[in-house]
Amino acid sequence: MKCTRCKEPAEVKLRAHNSAFCRACFLFFFERRVARAIDHEKMFVRSSRILVAVSGGKDSLALWDVLASEGYQTVGFHLALGIGGYSQRSRERCESFAEKHGLELSVHALADEGLAIPEIVSATRRPACSACGTIKRHYFDAAALELGCDVIATGHNLDDEAARLLGNVLHWQTEYLARQKPVIQPRHEKFVRKVKPLYLTSEFETATYAFMKRIDYVVEECPNAVGASQLDYKAVLDRLENTSPGTKAGFVRDFMVRGSRAFEAPATERADTGGTCAGCGMPAFGTLCSFCSLRAEVDRKLALRTRSVSPAVTE
Amino acid sequence: MRVCLNPQGRRLDVDGVSRVQDLLRRLDILPGTVLVIRGDQLLTDDARLDASDEIELRSVVSGG
C-alpha cells in the first residue's frame, strides 16, 4: 500500500478518509486536522494560556504534544485519582512527558485529601465514573482559575464523542445533547471555556500519532471502566464503521451542524449562573456545588462508619 | 508467529496467516480497533506477515 500523499510505502490506512499515509505524511495530516478543528471552532488563539487536562493516556498526551509542538502556551494538569497502581503509572507518564519536553505540569492528588476514588465509592456507593466526572469537572475548573488559564482543553476524541452522542440519543438526554459541542462556553465568570480539539480525530488516529511520536502513554484501561456503557456503544459504532467507513465522523459532525441546535434551550430559559458555593467558593446553584456536596456526603458516611465501629463507651 | 494482545498482555501463537487482515480476521478483531505493531513499525491491513514475526496488537479503545 502506498502513501496517498507522497507514494512512499504506507504505514497506516485510514478507511474513513479513503487514504493511507507514511509516517511523515500521517503526522502532517493529523496535526493539520487538529489545527483546522481549533481554527474552525475558534477554540483559542496564539496568546491563550491553555490548561491541558492530561490523564496519562494516549489522547490527552497526544493533544498536549500537538499543542506544545505548535507553539501554544500550555500547562498540563493531572488529577491523580488514587486508583492503585493504575493511577500511579498514569501520573508517572504525565510527569515523564512533561519533563522530557520541558513543559509545566501541575498535579493534584485526591488521596492527599482523603478523596481517592475507591474511598468515595466505598463510602457513598456511587458509581465510580459518576463520582470521577464530578470531581474532574471541579478540579479542572479550579485549576484553570488558579493557574490563570483562559481555556481547558481535553483529549476527547471522535470515538468518545460518537459513543456519548449515541448514549445521549438512546436515552434522549436532551440537556446533555444541548451541551455536546466541541466548545462549551462558560456559564460563570469563574469558569473558562472547555474545548475538545480532537473531536474529529478517531482514537485509532490518536493512538497512531502517539506511537509514531514515541509518546510513552498508559495502554492499560482504567479498572473502573470494565462494563461501562460507553464501551458497549463504542463496540456497536466500531461494527457500523467497519461496514460503512466514515459513519462515526458523519454522526458527530452532522449532529454538530444540523442536530445540536434543536436541543438548545431559548436564551430566556437558560439557567442563570447561580450563586457561590459555601464550601469552595466556586459557582453553585445551591448552597454547595456538586463537588462539595459529594465531599460532604463522603465525610458524613465515613463519620457514621467510624462511630459504628468504635468501642462502646461505658461510664 | 508470536502475537501479543495489549493491554491484556495475552500471548498466543498463530499459524497459517500471511497478511495482517487474515490475522485480525482469525482473532475476530475489527480493523481500526488495534494498532498492528512489528518492531518500530505499524502495519497496514495488506502487509505481509512471516512465521518468525513477533506482532503486538495494541487496543486503541479507551472507556473513559
mmCIF file of C-alpha atoms in Angstrom:
data_model
loop_
_atom_site.group_PDB
_atom_site.id
_atom_site.type_symbol
_atom_site.label_atom_id
_atom_site.label_comp_id
_atom_site.label_asym_id
_atom_site.label_seq_id
_atom_site.Cartn_x
_atom_site.Cartn_y
_atom_site.Cartn_z
ATOM 1 C CA MET A 1 0.000 0.000 0.000
ATOM 2 C CA LYS A 2 1.327 3.432 -0.975
ATOM 3 C CA CYS A 3 1.028 6.737 0.801
ATOM 4 C CA THR A 4 -1.785 8.750 -0.762
ATOM 5 C CA ARG A 5 0.272 11.920 -0.478
ATOM 6 C CA CYS A 6 3.871 11.013 -1.381
ATOM 7 C CA LYS A 7 3.594 7.461 -2.811
ATOM 8 C CA GLU A 8 6.161 6.047 -0.367
ATOM 9 C CA PRO A 9 5.166 2.796 1.419
ATOM 10 C CA ALA A 10 2.238 3.488 3.757
ATOM 11 C CA GLU A 11 2.337 2.687 7.461
ATOM 12 C CA VAL A 12 -1.284 3.453 8.264
ATOM 13 C CA LYS A 13 -4.554 3.158 6.389
ATOM 14 C CA LEU A 14 -7.499 5.426 7.239
ATOM 15 C CA ARG A 15 -10.602 3.908 5.675
ATOM 16 C CA ALA A 16 -12.820 6.778 6.800
ATOM 17 C CA HIS A 17 -10.676 9.139 4.735
ATOM 18 C CA ASN A 18 -10.099 6.669 1.896
ATOM 19 C CA SER A 19 -6.389 7.324 2.423
ATOM 20 C CA ALA A 20 -3.138 5.717 3.501
ATOM 21 C CA PHE A 21 -0.091 7.536 4.826
ATOM 22 C CA CYS A 22 3.577 7.047 5.514
ATOM 23 C CA ARG A 23 4.786 8.254 8.912
ATOM 24 C CA ALA A 24 5.761 11.775 7.878
ATOM 25 C CA CYS A 25 2.563 12.353 5.913
ATOM 26 C CA PHE A 26 0.349 10.929 8.669
ATOM 27 C CA LEU A 27 1.874 13.311 11.210
ATOM 28 C CA PHE A 28 1.301 16.186 8.786
ATOM 29 C CA PHE A 29 -2.303 15.057 8.224
ATOM 30 C CA PHE A 30 -3.015 14.659 11.945
ATOM 31 C CA GLU A 31 -1.527 17.977 13.012
ATOM 32 C CA ARG A 32 -3.328 19.817 10.216
ATOM 33 C CA ARG A 33 -6.611 18.179 11.160
ATOM 34 C CA VAL A 34 -6.291 19.265 14.799
ATOM 35 C CA ALA A 35 -5.242 22.763 13.731
ATOM 36 C CA ARG A 36 -8.300 23.041 11.485
ATOM 37 C CA ALA A 37 -10.630 21.960 14.299
ATOM 38 C CA ILE A 38 -9.104 24.603 16.573
ATOM 39 C CA ASP A 39 -9.444 27.334 13.949
ATOM 40 C CA HIS A 40 -12.847 26.322 12.619
ATOM 41 C CA GLU A 41 -14.420 26.191 16.073
ATOM 42 C CA LYS A 42 -12.438 29.239 17.273
ATOM 43 C CA MET A 43 -11.268 27.249 20.296
ATOM 44 C CA PHE A 44 -8.380 29.526 21.263
ATOM 45 C CA VAL A 45 -5.748 31.823 19.831
ATOM 46 C CA ARG A 46 -1.971 32.023 19.989
ATOM 47 C CA SER A 47 -1.993 34.246 23.067
ATOM 48 C CA SER A 48 -4.273 31.895 25.026
ATOM 49 C CA ARG A 49 -2.949 30.101 28.073
ATOM 50 C CA ILE A 50 -4.309 26.576 27.761
ATOM 51 C CA LEU A 51 -4.862 24.134 30.604
ATOM 52 C CA VAL A 52 -4.453 20.670 29.065
ATOM 53 C CA ALA A 53 -6.141 18.041 31.216
ATOM 54 C CA VAL A 54 -3.809 15.049 30.986
ATOM 55 C CA SER A 55 -4.665 11.573 32.238
ATOM 56 C CA GLY A 56 -1.540 9.782 31.040
ATOM 57 C CA GLY A 57 -3.473 8.095 28.234
ATOM 58 C CA LYS A 58 -2.859 8.391 24.502
ATOM 59 C CA ASP A 59 -5.428 11.062 23.716
ATOM 60 C CA SER A 60 -4.549 13.712 26.259
ATOM 61 C CA LEU A 61 -0.793 13.260 25.834
ATOM 62 C CA ALA A 62 -1.143 13.346 22.041
ATOM 63 C CA LEU A 63 -3.144 16.547 22.389
ATOM 64 C CA TRP A 64 -0.541 18.116 24.673
ATOM 65 C CA ASP A 65 2.181 17.072 22.255
ATOM 66 C CA VAL A 66 0.423 18.655 19.265
ATOM 67 C CA LEU A 67 -0.364 21.896 21.077
ATOM 68 C CA ALA A 68 3.141 22.251 22.514
ATOM 69 C CA SER A 69 4.700 21.411 19.124
ATOM 70 C CA GLU A 70 2.552 24.096 17.501
ATOM 71 C CA GLY A 71 3.889 26.639 19.980
ATOM 72 C CA TYR A 72 0.776 27.158 22.085
ATOM 73 C CA GLN A 73 1.224 28.166 25.727
ATOM 74 C CA THR A 74 0.177 25.088 27.653
ATOM 75 C CA VAL A 75 0.026 23.974 31.272
ATOM 76 C CA GLY A 76 -0.619 20.305 31.920
ATOM 77 C CA PHE A 77 -2.953 19.422 34.758
ATOM 78 C CA HIS A 78 -3.089 15.886 36.091
ATOM 79 C CA LEU A 79 -5.603 14.767 38.670
ATOM 80 C CA ALA A 80 -4.206 11.713 40.464
ATOM 81 C CA LEU A 81 -7.311 9.645 41.149
ATOM 82 C CA GLY A 82 -5.829 7.260 43.699
ATOM 83 C CA ILE A 83 -6.889 4.098 41.839
ATOM 84 C CA GLY A 84 -3.964 1.929 42.926
ATOM 85 C CA GLY A 85 -1.149 1.104 40.534
ATOM 86 C CA TYR A 86 -3.143 2.352 37.536
ATOM 87 C CA SER A 87 -3.174 5.900 38.886
ATOM 88 C CA GLN A 88 0.464 5.696 39.907
ATOM 89 C CA ARG A 89 1.514 4.664 36.400
ATOM 90 C CA SER A 90 -0.737 7.324 34.837
ATOM 91 C CA ARG A 91 0.862 10.042 36.942
ATOM 92 C CA GLU A 92 4.355 8.820 36.079
ATOM 93 C CA ARG A 93 3.582 9.016 32.347
ATOM 94 C CA CYS A 94 2.405 12.613 32.680
ATOM 95 C CA GLU A 95 5.419 13.616 34.751
ATOM 96 C CA SER A 96 7.924 11.972 32.434
ATOM 97 C CA PHE A 97 6.256 13.529 29.365
ATOM 98 C CA ALA A 98 6.382 16.998 30.948
ATOM 99 C CA GLU A 99 9.983 16.544 31.998
ATOM 100 C CA LYS A 100 11.080 15.222 28.597
ATOM 101 C CA HIS A 101 9.535 18.176 26.778
ATOM 102 C CA GLY A 102 10.270 20.821 29.391
ATOM 103 C CA LEU A 103 6.573 21.572 29.943
ATOM 104 C CA GLU A 104 4.789 22.926 33.004
ATOM 105 C CA LEU A 105 2.707 20.322 34.824
ATOM 106 C CA SER A 106 0.508 20.737 37.864
ATOM 107 C CA VAL A 107 -0.551 17.594 39.749
ATOM 108 C CA HIS A 108 -3.282 17.318 42.335
ATOM 109 C CA ALA A 109 -3.585 14.040 44.266
ATOM 110 C CA LEU A 110 -7.060 13.208 45.558
ATOM 111 C CA ALA A 111 -5.629 10.801 48.121
ATOM 112 C CA ASP A 112 -3.954 13.743 49.869
ATOM 113 C CA GLU A 113 -7.349 14.965 50.983
ATOM 114 C CA GLY A 114 -8.922 11.562 51.588
ATOM 115 C CA LEU A 115 -10.902 11.656 48.357
ATOM 116 C CA ALA A 116 -9.306 8.861 46.336
ATOM 117 C CA ILE A 117 -11.933 7.389 44.016
ATOM 118 C CA PRO A 118 -12.055 3.961 45.734
ATOM 119 C CA GLU A 119 -12.677 5.694 49.080
ATOM 120 C CA ILE A 120 -15.520 7.749 47.628
ATOM 121 C CA VAL A 121 -17.101 4.709 46.012
ATOM 122 C CA SER A 122 -16.771 2.723 49.212
ATOM 123 C CA ALA A 123 -18.293 5.494 51.316
ATOM 124 C CA THR A 124 -21.112 6.627 49.041
ATOM 125 C CA ARG A 125 -21.875 3.590 46.832
ATOM 126 C CA ARG A 126 -21.949 5.989 43.882
ATOM 127 C CA PRO A 127 -20.765 4.593 40.536
ATOM 128 C CA ALA A 128 -17.041 5.323 40.204
ATOM 129 C CA CYS A 129 -17.388 7.065 36.826
ATOM 130 C CA SER A 130 -20.108 9.376 38.134
ATOM 131 C CA ALA A 131 -18.020 10.458 41.133
ATOM 132 C CA CYS A 132 -14.956 10.763 38.927
ATOM 133 C CA GLY A 133 -16.790 13.058 36.498
ATOM 134 C CA THR A 134 -17.993 15.372 39.258
ATOM 135 C CA ILE A 135 -14.524 15.577 40.763
ATOM 136 C CA LYS A 136 -12.746 16.146 37.466
ATOM 137 C CA ARG A 137 -15.090 18.975 36.481
ATOM 138 C CA HIS A 138 -14.462 20.700 39.796
ATOM 139 C CA TYR A 139 -10.692 20.384 39.764
ATOM 140 C CA PHE A 140 -10.305 21.290 36.104
ATOM 141 C CA ASP A 141 -12.305 24.485 36.667
ATOM 142 C CA ALA A 142 -10.448 25.269 39.898
ATOM 143 C CA ALA A 143 -7.052 24.591 38.318
ATOM 144 C CA ALA A 144 -7.790 26.839 35.330
ATOM 145 C CA LEU A 145 -8.735 29.648 37.704
ATOM 146 C CA GLU A 146 -5.726 29.117 39.956
ATOM 147 C CA LEU A 147 -3.225 28.775 37.112
ATOM 148 C CA GLY A 148 -4.585 31.728 35.162
ATOM 149 C CA CYS A 149 -5.679 29.780 32.100
ATOM 150 C CA ASP A 150 -8.178 31.069 29.522
ATOM 151 C CA VAL A 151 -9.342 27.693 28.314
ATOM 152 C CA ILE A 152 -9.411 23.997 29.295
ATOM 153 C CA ALA A 153 -8.531 21.503 26.550
ATOM 154 C CA THR A 154 -9.419 17.836 26.961
ATOM 155 C CA GLY A 155 -8.448 14.822 24.859
ATOM 156 C CA HIS A 156 -11.976 13.669 23.983
ATOM 157 C CA ASN A 157 -11.748 12.085 20.563
ATOM 158 C CA LEU A 158 -14.213 11.237 17.802
ATOM 159 C CA ASP A 159 -14.979 7.814 19.259
ATOM 160 C CA ASP A 160 -15.681 9.317 22.687
ATOM 161 C CA GLU A 161 -18.000 11.893 21.154
ATOM 162 C CA ALA A 162 -19.782 9.374 18.935
ATOM 163 C CA ALA A 163 -20.317 6.973 21.849
ATOM 164 C CA ARG A 164 -21.530 9.773 24.062
ATOM 165 C CA LEU A 165 -23.863 11.028 21.367
ATOM 166 C CA LEU A 166 -25.285 7.557 20.843
ATOM 167 C CA GLY A 167 -25.845 7.155 24.588
ATOM 168 C CA ASN A 168 -27.487 10.568 24.842
ATOM 169 C CA VAL A 169 -29.772 9.833 21.903
ATOM 170 C CA LEU A 170 -30.715 6.361 23.134
ATOM 171 C CA HIS A 171 -31.829 7.874 26.429
ATOM 172 C CA TRP A 172 -32.981 11.217 24.975
ATOM 173 C CA GLN A 173 -30.800 13.148 27.361
ATOM 174 C CA THR A 174 -31.843 16.470 25.889
ATOM 175 C CA GLU A 175 -29.891 18.618 28.363
ATOM 176 C CA TYR A 176 -26.700 16.702 27.625
ATOM 177 C CA LEU A 177 -27.395 16.855 23.881
ATOM 178 C CA ALA A 178 -27.690 20.621 24.154
ATOM 179 C CA ARG A 179 -24.216 20.809 25.667
ATOM 180 C CA GLN A 180 -22.473 18.223 23.491
ATOM 181 C CA LYS A 181 -20.253 20.536 21.491
ATOM 182 C CA PRO A 182 -16.561 20.882 20.691
ATOM 183 C CA VAL A 183 -16.588 24.224 22.531
ATOM 184 C CA ILE A 184 -18.543 24.633 25.751
ATOM 185 C CA GLN A 185 -18.917 28.241 26.766
ATOM 186 C CA PRO A 186 -18.557 29.144 30.443
ATOM 187 C CA ARG A 187 -21.694 29.899 32.410
ATOM 188 C CA HIS A 188 -19.951 31.892 35.125
ATOM 189 C CA GLU A 189 -17.096 34.378 35.243
ATOM 190 C CA LYS A 190 -15.030 31.967 37.370
ATOM 191 C CA PHE A 191 -15.273 29.317 34.660
ATOM 192 C CA VAL A 192 -13.406 29.230 31.372
ATOM 193 C CA ARG A 193 -14.431 27.630 28.118
ATOM 194 C CA LYS A 194 -13.824 23.926 27.585
ATOM 195 C CA VAL A 195 -12.668 22.695 24.204
ATOM 196 C CA LYS A 196 -12.090 19.341 22.503
ATOM 197 C CA PRO A 197 -9.540 19.790 19.713
ATOM 198 C CA LEU A 198 -9.564 16.043 18.923
ATOM 199 C CA TYR A 199 -13.330 15.760 18.489
ATOM 200 C CA LEU A 200 -12.991 14.808 14.824
ATOM 201 C CA THR A 201 -9.909 12.588 15.115
ATOM 202 C CA SER A 202 -10.540 8.916 15.829
ATOM 203 C CA GLU A 203 -8.863 7.087 18.675
ATOM 204 C CA PHE A 204 -7.098 4.946 16.092
ATOM 205 C CA GLU A 205 -5.555 8.166 14.775
ATOM 206 C CA THR A 206 -4.569 9.475 18.216
ATOM 207 C CA ALA A 207 -3.056 6.086 19.089
ATOM 208 C CA THR A 208 -1.174 6.122 15.784
ATOM 209 C CA TYR A 209 0.100 9.649 16.456
ATOM 210 C CA ALA A 210 1.199 8.691 19.985
ATOM 211 C CA PHE A 211 3.009 5.614 18.659
ATOM 212 C CA MET A 212 4.738 7.493 15.849
ATOM 213 C CA LYS A 213 5.808 10.304 18.182
ATOM 214 C CA ARG A 214 7.051 7.714 20.689
ATOM 215 C CA ILE A 215 4.840 9.051 23.438
ATOM 216 C CA ASP A 216 5.012 6.752 26.435
ATOM 217 C CA TYR A 217 1.360 6.525 27.472
ATOM 218 C CA VAL A 218 -0.665 4.237 29.720
ATOM 219 C CA VAL A 219 -2.024 1.498 27.477
ATOM 220 C CA GLU A 220 -3.990 -0.246 30.206
ATOM 221 C CA GLU A 221 -7.591 0.736 30.795
ATOM 222 C CA CYS A 222 -8.954 2.260 33.988
ATOM 223 C CA PRO A 223 -10.109 -0.722 36.079
ATOM 224 C CA ASN A 224 -13.389 1.074 36.751
ATOM 225 C CA ALA A 225 -14.190 1.211 33.019
ATOM 226 C CA VAL A 226 -14.934 -2.523 32.930
ATOM 227 C CA GLY A 227 -18.584 -2.877 31.991
ATOM 228 C CA ALA A 228 -19.009 0.837 31.232
ATOM 229 C CA SER A 229 -21.877 1.560 28.834
ATOM 230 C CA GLN A 230 -19.590 3.716 26.735
ATOM 231 C CA LEU A 231 -17.585 0.624 25.768
ATOM 232 C CA ASP A 232 -20.768 -1.068 24.549
ATOM 233 C CA TYR A 233 -21.642 1.978 22.463
ATOM 234 C CA LYS A 234 -18.135 2.037 21.042
ATOM 235 C CA ALA A 235 -18.359 -1.645 20.097
ATOM 236 C CA VAL A 236 -21.613 -1.013 18.208
ATOM 237 C CA LEU A 237 -20.141 2.004 16.445
ATOM 238 C CA ASP A 238 -16.994 0.060 15.547
ATOM 239 C CA ARG A 239 -19.150 -2.532 13.757
ATOM 240 C CA LEU A 240 -21.012 0.185 11.862
ATOM 241 C CA GLU A 241 -17.732 1.898 10.998
ATOM 242 C CA ASN A 242 -16.318 -1.377 9.714
ATOM 243 C CA THR A 243 -19.164 -1.888 7.259
ATOM 244 C CA SER A 244 -19.524 1.802 6.421
ATOM 245 C CA PRO A 245 -16.306 3.797 6.973
ATOM 246 C CA GLY A 246 -16.924 7.402 7.980
ATOM 247 C CA THR A 247 -20.082 6.618 9.965
ATOM 248 C CA LYS A 248 -18.730 7.986 13.256
ATOM 249 C CA ALA A 249 -17.433 11.208 11.730
ATOM 250 C CA GLY A 250 -20.715 11.788 9.898
ATOM 251 C CA PHE A 251 -22.751 11.065 13.027
ATOM 252 C CA VAL A 252 -20.828 13.557 15.172
ATOM 253 C CA ARG A 253 -20.178 16.248 12.562
ATOM 254 C CA ASP A 254 -23.744 16.277 11.236
ATOM 255 C CA PHE A 255 -25.130 16.412 14.771
ATOM 256 C CA MET A 256 -22.978 19.474 15.478
ATOM 257 C CA VAL A 257 -24.051 21.135 12.225
ATOM 258 C CA ARG A 258 -27.696 20.105 11.969
ATOM 259 C CA GLY A 259 -28.891 18.418 15.154
ATOM 260 C CA SER A 260 -27.416 20.257 18.093
ATOM 261 C CA ARG A 261 -29.409 23.447 17.548
ATOM 262 C CA ALA A 262 -32.697 21.629 18.085
ATOM 263 C CA PHE A 263 -31.793 20.890 21.695
ATOM 264 C CA GLU A 264 -30.605 24.325 22.729
ATOM 265 C CA ALA A 265 -32.894 26.000 25.223
ATOM 266 C CA PRO A 266 -34.020 29.512 24.267
ATOM 267 C CA ALA A 267 -31.842 32.204 25.864
ATOM 268 C CA THR A 268 -34.712 33.194 28.132
ATOM 269 C CA GLU A 269 -34.956 29.669 29.533
ATOM 270 C CA ARG A 270 -31.281 29.080 30.121
ATOM 271 C CA ALA A 271 -30.385 28.545 33.740
ATOM 272 C CA ASP A 272 -28.841 31.551 35.371
ATOM 273 C CA THR A 273 -25.327 31.407 36.749
ATOM 274 C CA GLY A 274 -26.454 30.684 40.305
ATOM 275 C CA GLY A 275 -24.563 31.701 43.415
ATOM 276 C CA THR A 276 -21.347 30.787 45.149
ATOM 277 C CA CYS A 277 -20.560 27.511 46.879
ATOM 278 C CA ALA A 278 -20.256 27.885 50.639
ATOM 279 C CA GLY A 279 -17.599 25.176 50.642
ATOM 280 C CA CYS A 280 -15.123 26.104 47.919
ATOM 281 C CA GLY A 281 -16.207 29.475 46.603
ATOM 282 C CA MET A 282 -16.770 28.181 43.085
ATOM 283 C CA PRO A 283 -20.086 28.758 41.302
ATOM 284 C CA ALA A 284 -23.029 26.697 42.597
ATOM 285 C CA PHE A 285 -26.764 26.544 42.081
ATOM 286 C CA GLY A 286 -27.437 25.520 45.686
ATOM 287 C CA THR A 287 -25.600 26.177 48.948
ATOM 288 C CA LEU A 288 -22.921 23.724 47.908
ATOM 289 C CA CYS A 289 -21.591 22.874 44.460
ATOM 290 C CA SER A 290 -21.883 19.246 43.348
ATOM 291 C CA PHE A 291 -18.263 18.565 44.316
ATOM 292 C CA CYS A 292 -18.655 19.922 47.856
ATOM 293 C CA SER A 293 -21.952 18.030 48.197
ATOM 294 C CA LEU A 294 -20.086 14.873 47.290
ATOM 295 C CA ARG A 295 -17.303 15.676 49.724
ATOM 296 C CA ALA A 296 -19.860 16.339 52.487
ATOM 297 C CA GLU A 297 -21.551 13.032 51.724
ATOM 298 C CA VAL A 298 -18.230 11.198 51.963
ATOM 299 C CA ASP A 299 -17.395 12.900 55.287
ATOM 300 C CA ARG A 300 -20.831 12.104 56.676
ATOM 301 C CA LYS A 301 -20.773 8.445 55.670
ATOM 302 C CA LEU A 302 -17.222 7.937 56.910
ATOM 303 C CA ALA A 303 -18.082 9.558 60.259
ATOM 304 C CA LEU A 304 -21.072 7.241 60.614
ATOM 305 C CA ARG A 305 -18.921 4.241 59.820
ATOM 306 C CA THR A 306 -16.253 5.291 62.327
ATOM 307 C CA ARG A 307 -18.879 5.739 65.004
ATOM 308 C CA SER A 308 -20.402 2.325 64.321
ATOM 309 C CA VAL A 309 -17.055 0.519 64.706
ATOM 310 C CA SER A 310 -15.854 2.479 67.767
ATOM 311 C CA PRO A 311 -15.983 0.553 71.063
ATOM 312 C CA ALA A 312 -18.920 1.448 73.279
ATOM 313 C CA VAL A 313 -18.122 3.996 75.977
ATOM 314 C CA THR A 314 -19.016 2.930 79.496
ATOM 315 C CA GLU A 315 -19.317 5.295 82.416
ATOM 316 C CA MET B 1 4.122 -16.245 14.697
ATOM 317 C CA ARG B 2 4.027 -14.861 18.216
ATOM 318 C CA VAL B 3 1.240 -12.402 18.888
ATOM 319 C CA CYS B 4 0.865 -10.250 21.992
ATOM 320 C CA LEU B 5 -2.511 -8.669 22.750
ATOM 321 C CA ASN B 6 -2.310 -5.487 24.796
ATOM 322 C CA PRO B 7 -3.313 -4.146 27.231
ATOM 323 C CA GLN B 8 -4.297 -7.654 28.391
ATOM 324 C CA GLY B 9 -0.741 -8.901 27.912
ATOM 325 C CA ARG B 10 -2.120 -12.120 26.432
ATOM 326 C CA ARG B 11 0.342 -14.067 24.281
ATOM 327 C CA LEU B 12 -0.540 -16.618 21.657
ATOM 328 C CA ASP B 13 0.905 -18.437 18.676
ATOM 329 C CA VAL B 14 -0.872 -18.031 15.367
ATOM 330 C CA ASP B 15 -0.041 -20.085 12.286
ATOM 331 C CA GLY B 16 -1.208 -20.061 8.700
ATOM 332 C CA VAL B 17 -1.853 -16.356 8.180
ATOM 333 C CA SER B 18 0.042 -14.422 5.555
ATOM 334 C CA ARG B 19 -1.363 -10.911 5.898
ATOM 335 C CA VAL B 20 -2.466 -8.586 8.685
ATOM 336 C CA GLN B 21 -6.091 -8.716 7.565
ATOM 337 C CA ASP B 22 -6.035 -12.533 7.874
ATOM 338 C CA LEU B 23 -4.577 -12.293 11.359
ATOM 339 C CA LEU B 24 -7.261 -9.846 12.508
ATOM 340 C CA ARG B 25 -9.998 -11.972 10.966
ATOM 341 C CA ARG B 26 -8.619 -15.079 12.660
ATOM 342 C CA LEU B 27 -8.699 -13.343 16.036
ATOM 343 C CA ASP B 28 -12.092 -11.706 15.351
ATOM 344 C CA ILE B 29 -10.669 -8.199 15.744
ATOM 345 C CA LEU B 30 -12.066 -5.316 13.725
ATOM 346 C CA PRO B 31 -9.545 -3.254 11.743
ATOM 347 C CA GLY B 32 -9.171 0.195 13.261
ATOM 348 C CA THR B 33 -9.617 -1.027 16.827
ATOM 349 C CA VAL B 34 -5.970 -2.040 17.280
ATOM 350 C CA LEU B 35 -2.552 -0.849 16.224
ATOM 351 C CA VAL B 36 -0.694 -3.647 14.494
ATOM 352 C CA ILE B 37 2.933 -3.262 15.520
ATOM 353 C CA ARG B 38 6.033 -5.064 14.300
ATOM 354 C CA GLY B 39 9.162 -3.707 15.923
ATOM 355 C CA ASP B 40 9.139 0.055 15.447
ATOM 356 C CA GLN B 41 6.654 -0.006 12.573
ATOM 357 C CA LEU B 42 2.894 -0.008 12.186
ATOM 358 C CA LEU B 43 1.454 -2.392 9.622
ATOM 359 C CA THR B 44 -1.451 -1.810 7.243
ATOM 360 C CA ASP B 45 -4.094 -4.477 6.573
ATOM 361 C CA ASP B 46 -2.400 -5.728 3.421
ATOM 362 C CA ALA B 47 1.087 -6.041 4.972
ATOM 363 C CA ARG B 48 2.666 -9.473 4.596
ATOM 364 C CA LEU B 49 3.500 -11.452 7.722
ATOM 365 C CA ASP B 50 6.204 -14.019 8.279
ATOM 366 C CA ALA B 51 6.078 -17.061 10.536
ATOM 367 C CA SER B 52 9.011 -15.676 12.509
ATOM 368 C CA ASP B 53 7.299 -12.315 13.171
ATOM 369 C CA GLU B 54 6.514 -11.024 16.635
ATOM 370 C CA ILE B 55 3.402 -8.878 16.419
ATOM 371 C CA GLU B 56 1.818 -6.650 19.035
ATOM 372 C CA LEU B 57 -1.900 -5.916 18.698
ATOM 373 C CA ARG B 58 -2.491 -2.877 20.881
ATOM 374 C CA SER B 59 -6.084 -1.850 21.532
ATOM 375 C CA VAL B 60 -6.880 1.781 20.827
ATOM 376 C CA VAL B 61 -10.252 1.693 22.590
ATOM 377 C CA SER B 62 -10.495 3.584 25.850
ATOM 378 C CA GLY B 63 -13.559 3.715 28.022
ATOM 379 C CA GLY B 64 -13.230 6.952 29.944
#
